[in-house]
Amino acid sequence: MTQRSLIALAAFGSLAILLGAFAFQYIGGYPPCAMCLWQRWPHAAAIALGVVGVLFPASFIAWLGALAAAITSGLGVYHTGVEQKWWQGPTSCTGSGDALSGLTGNDLLSLDGPTGVVMCDEIVWDLFGISMAGYNAIFSGLFVLIWIAAARSKY
């Protein structure tokens, strides 16, 4: 495959991941947690790099794409570990820590603030025991390999 086609393939993979995430959110009714949102940004960057890379193929663009894919894959691994309770996640979106200790009963029962907070340490969907974060880690790891192949190939 040419560099251009490998870049397009990797960028399309990130596009598919993002479209899937939005489908789960808006069609399936699975709102994302904060860590899920973190994982979306590198995919958006990879898509933008893919568009540039298809128009102007260059190895450095492919290396940047590999970096974006590696970042979201790493975030997926981290998020999976938080979900599986292998390590602590950020106290801002997990059920641990002292985040609620300073609140009164009225604060906890108030409906004035945002509702439907999604905790990062809870698995809301899985397939074959793998959560969405786990699938993001796996597929994004494959995208890293495609981006690297693109960086090493010629137009």
GROMACS .gro file of C-alpha atoms in nm:
model
  155
    1MET     CA    1   0.000   0.000   0.000
    2THR     CA    2   0.110   0.354  -0.062
    3GLN     CA    3   0.174   0.609   0.209
    4ARG     CA    4  -0.136   0.798   0.104
    5SER     CA    5  -0.360   0.490   0.128
    6LEU     CA    6  -0.216   0.389   0.467
    7ILE     CA    7  -0.276   0.740   0.601
    8ALA     CA    8  -0.633   0.728   0.469
    9LEU     CA    9  -0.689   0.387   0.630
   10ALA     CA   10  -0.562   0.500   0.971
   11ALA     CA   11  -0.762   0.823   0.959
   12PHE     CA   12  -1.073   0.631   0.853
   13GLY     CA   13  -1.021   0.403   1.154
   14SER     CA   14  -1.025   0.703   1.388
   15LEU     CA   15  -1.332   0.837   1.208
   16ALA     CA   16  -1.507   0.502   1.259
   17ILE     CA   17  -1.418   0.505   1.630
   18LEU     CA   18  -1.553   0.859   1.672
   19LEU     CA   19  -1.871   0.785   1.478
   20GLY     CA   20  -1.922   0.475   1.691
   21ALA     CA   21  -1.873   0.677   2.009
   22PHE     CA   22  -2.126   0.937   1.894
   23ALA     CA   23  -2.371   0.660   1.795
   24PHE     CA   24  -2.343   0.505   2.141
   25GLN     CA   25  -2.397   0.850   2.293
   26TYR     CA   26  -2.681   0.989   2.082
   27ILE     CA   27  -2.854   0.676   1.949
   28GLY     CA   28  -2.777   0.423   2.220
   29GLY     CA   29  -2.822   0.661   2.512
   30TYR     CA   30  -2.479   0.599   2.667
   31PRO     CA   31  -2.345   0.938   2.777
   32PRO     CA   32  -1.964   0.953   2.793
   33CYS     CA   33  -1.763   1.002   3.108
   34ALA     CA   34  -1.480   1.255   3.127
   35MET     CA   35  -1.214   0.998   3.037
   36CYS     CA   36  -1.419   0.887   2.736
   37LEU     CA   37  -1.419   1.245   2.614
   38TRP     CA   38  -1.040   1.266   2.662
   39GLN     CA   39  -1.002   0.968   2.429
   40ARG     CA   40  -1.198   1.139   2.151
   41TRP     CA   41  -0.965   1.436   2.103
   42PRO     CA   42  -0.665   1.242   1.969
   43HIS     CA   43  -0.897   1.070   1.721
   44ALA     CA   44  -1.012   1.411   1.599
   45ALA     CA   45  -0.647   1.513   1.560
   46ALA     CA   46  -0.572   1.190   1.371
   47ILE     CA   47  -0.860   1.257   1.133
   48ALA     CA   48  -0.734   1.610   1.065
   49LEU     CA   49  -0.381   1.478   1.014
   50GLY     CA   50  -0.523   1.214   0.782
   51VAL     CA   51  -0.690   1.475   0.564
   52VAL     CA   52  -0.367   1.674   0.543
   53GLY     CA   53  -0.164   1.357   0.489
   54VAL     CA   54  -0.382   1.237   0.202
   55LEU     CA   55  -0.354   1.576   0.031
   56PHE     CA   56   0.015   1.626   0.109
   57PRO     CA   57   0.172   1.290   0.198
   58ALA     CA   58   0.471   1.326   0.426
   59SER     CA   59   0.635   1.099   0.680
   60PHE     CA   60   0.625   1.360   0.958
   61ILE     CA   61   0.246   1.382   0.925
   62ALA     CA   62   0.224   1.005   0.959
   63TRP     CA   63   0.448   1.017   1.268
   64LEU     CA   64   0.215   1.278   1.420
   65GLY     CA   65  -0.078   1.050   1.340
   66ALA     CA   66   0.101   0.764   1.514
   67LEU     CA   67   0.151   0.987   1.817
   68ALA     CA   68  -0.219   1.081   1.826
   69ALA     CA   69  -0.321   0.715   1.799
   70ALA     CA   70  -0.071   0.618   2.069
   71ILE     CA   71  -0.208   0.886   2.301
   72THR     CA   72  -0.568   0.770   2.267
   73SER     CA   73  -0.459   0.406   2.297
   74GLY     CA   74  -0.272   0.491   2.617
   75LEU     CA   75  -0.574   0.677   2.751
   76GLY     CA   76  -0.784   0.371   2.667
   77VAL     CA   77  -0.547   0.145   2.861
   78TYR     CA   78  -0.553   0.387   3.155
   79HIS     CA   79  -0.933   0.410   3.146
   80THR     CA   80  -0.966   0.031   3.123
   81GLY     CA   81  -0.744  -0.002   3.430
   82VAL     CA   82  -0.964   0.245   3.617
   83GLU     CA   83  -1.276   0.053   3.515
   84GLN     CA   84  -1.123  -0.278   3.623
   85LYS     CA   85  -1.003  -0.124   3.953
   86TRP     CA   86  -0.639  -0.202   3.866
   87TRP     CA   87  -0.547   0.154   3.966
   88GLN     CA   88  -0.710   0.475   4.083
   89GLY     CA   89  -0.860   0.715   3.837
   90PRO     CA   90  -0.907   1.087   3.874
   91THR     CA   91  -1.123   1.168   4.176
   92SER     CA   92  -1.324   1.410   3.962
   93CYS     CA   93  -1.496   1.123   3.780
   94THR     CA   94  -1.463   0.813   3.998
   95GLY     CA   95  -1.647   0.692   4.303
   96SER     CA   96  -1.337   0.731   4.519
   97GLY     CA   97  -1.178   1.016   4.704
   98ASP     CA   98  -1.325   1.292   4.915
   99ALA     CA   99  -1.512   1.466   4.635
  100LEU     CA  100  -1.844   1.450   4.824
  101SER     CA  101  -1.718   1.495   5.179
  102GLY     CA  102  -1.773   1.872   5.186
  103LEU     CA  103  -2.132   1.859   5.063
  104THR     CA  104  -2.441   1.888   5.282
  105GLY     CA  105  -2.751   1.673   5.249
  106ASN     CA  106  -2.926   1.955   5.061
  107ASP     CA  107  -2.632   1.981   4.821
  108LEU     CA  108  -2.650   1.609   4.750
  109LEU     CA  109  -3.026   1.616   4.689
  110SER     CA  110  -3.033   1.939   4.488
  111LEU     CA  111  -3.159   1.920   4.132
  112ASP     CA  112  -3.016   2.261   4.044
  113GLY     CA  113  -2.687   2.120   3.914
  114PRO     CA  114  -2.614   1.886   3.628
  115THR     CA  115  -2.765   1.541   3.645
  116GLY     CA  116  -2.667   1.212   3.488
  117VAL     CA  117  -2.301   1.222   3.585
  118VAL     CA  118  -2.122   0.923   3.437
  119MET     CA  119  -1.851   0.776   3.655
  120CYS     CA  120  -1.522   0.681   3.487
  121ASP     CA  121  -1.475   0.370   3.700
  122GLU     CA  122  -1.805   0.210   3.597
  123ILE     CA  123  -1.838  -0.006   3.286
  124VAL     CA  124  -2.164   0.090   3.115
  125TRP     CA  125  -2.124  -0.143   2.813
  126ASP     CA  126  -1.902  -0.434   2.723
  127LEU     CA  127  -1.873  -0.705   2.460
  128PHE     CA  128  -1.694  -1.029   2.548
  129GLY     CA  129  -1.581  -0.867   2.874
  130ILE     CA  130  -1.410  -0.575   2.699
  131SER     CA  131  -1.539  -0.222   2.758
  132MET     CA  132  -1.552   0.060   2.505
  133ALA     CA  133  -1.230   0.197   2.654
  134GLY     CA  134  -1.068  -0.144   2.606
  135TYR     CA  135  -1.176  -0.159   2.243
  136ASN     CA  136  -1.044   0.193   2.191
  137ALA     CA  137  -0.708   0.086   2.333
  138ILE     CA  138  -0.693  -0.222   2.109
  139PHE     CA  139  -0.803  -0.060   1.783
  140SER     CA  140  -0.601   0.255   1.842
  141GLY     CA  141  -0.296   0.037   1.900
  142LEU     CA  142  -0.357  -0.114   1.557
  143PHE     CA  143  -0.391   0.236   1.412
  144VAL     CA  144  -0.049   0.321   1.559
  145LEU     CA  145   0.097   0.035   1.354
  146ILE     CA  146  -0.077   0.157   1.038
  147TRP     CA  147   0.047   0.514   1.094
  148ILE     CA  148   0.402   0.384   1.147
  149ALA     CA  149   0.378   0.178   0.827
  150ALA     CA  150   0.266   0.496   0.649
  151ALA     CA  151   0.557   0.692   0.794
  152ARG     CA  152   0.803   0.432   0.668
  153SER     CA  153   0.653   0.397   0.320
  154LYS     CA  154   0.677   0.611   0.011
  155TYR     CA  155   0.390   0.794  -0.155
   0.00000   0.00000   0.00000
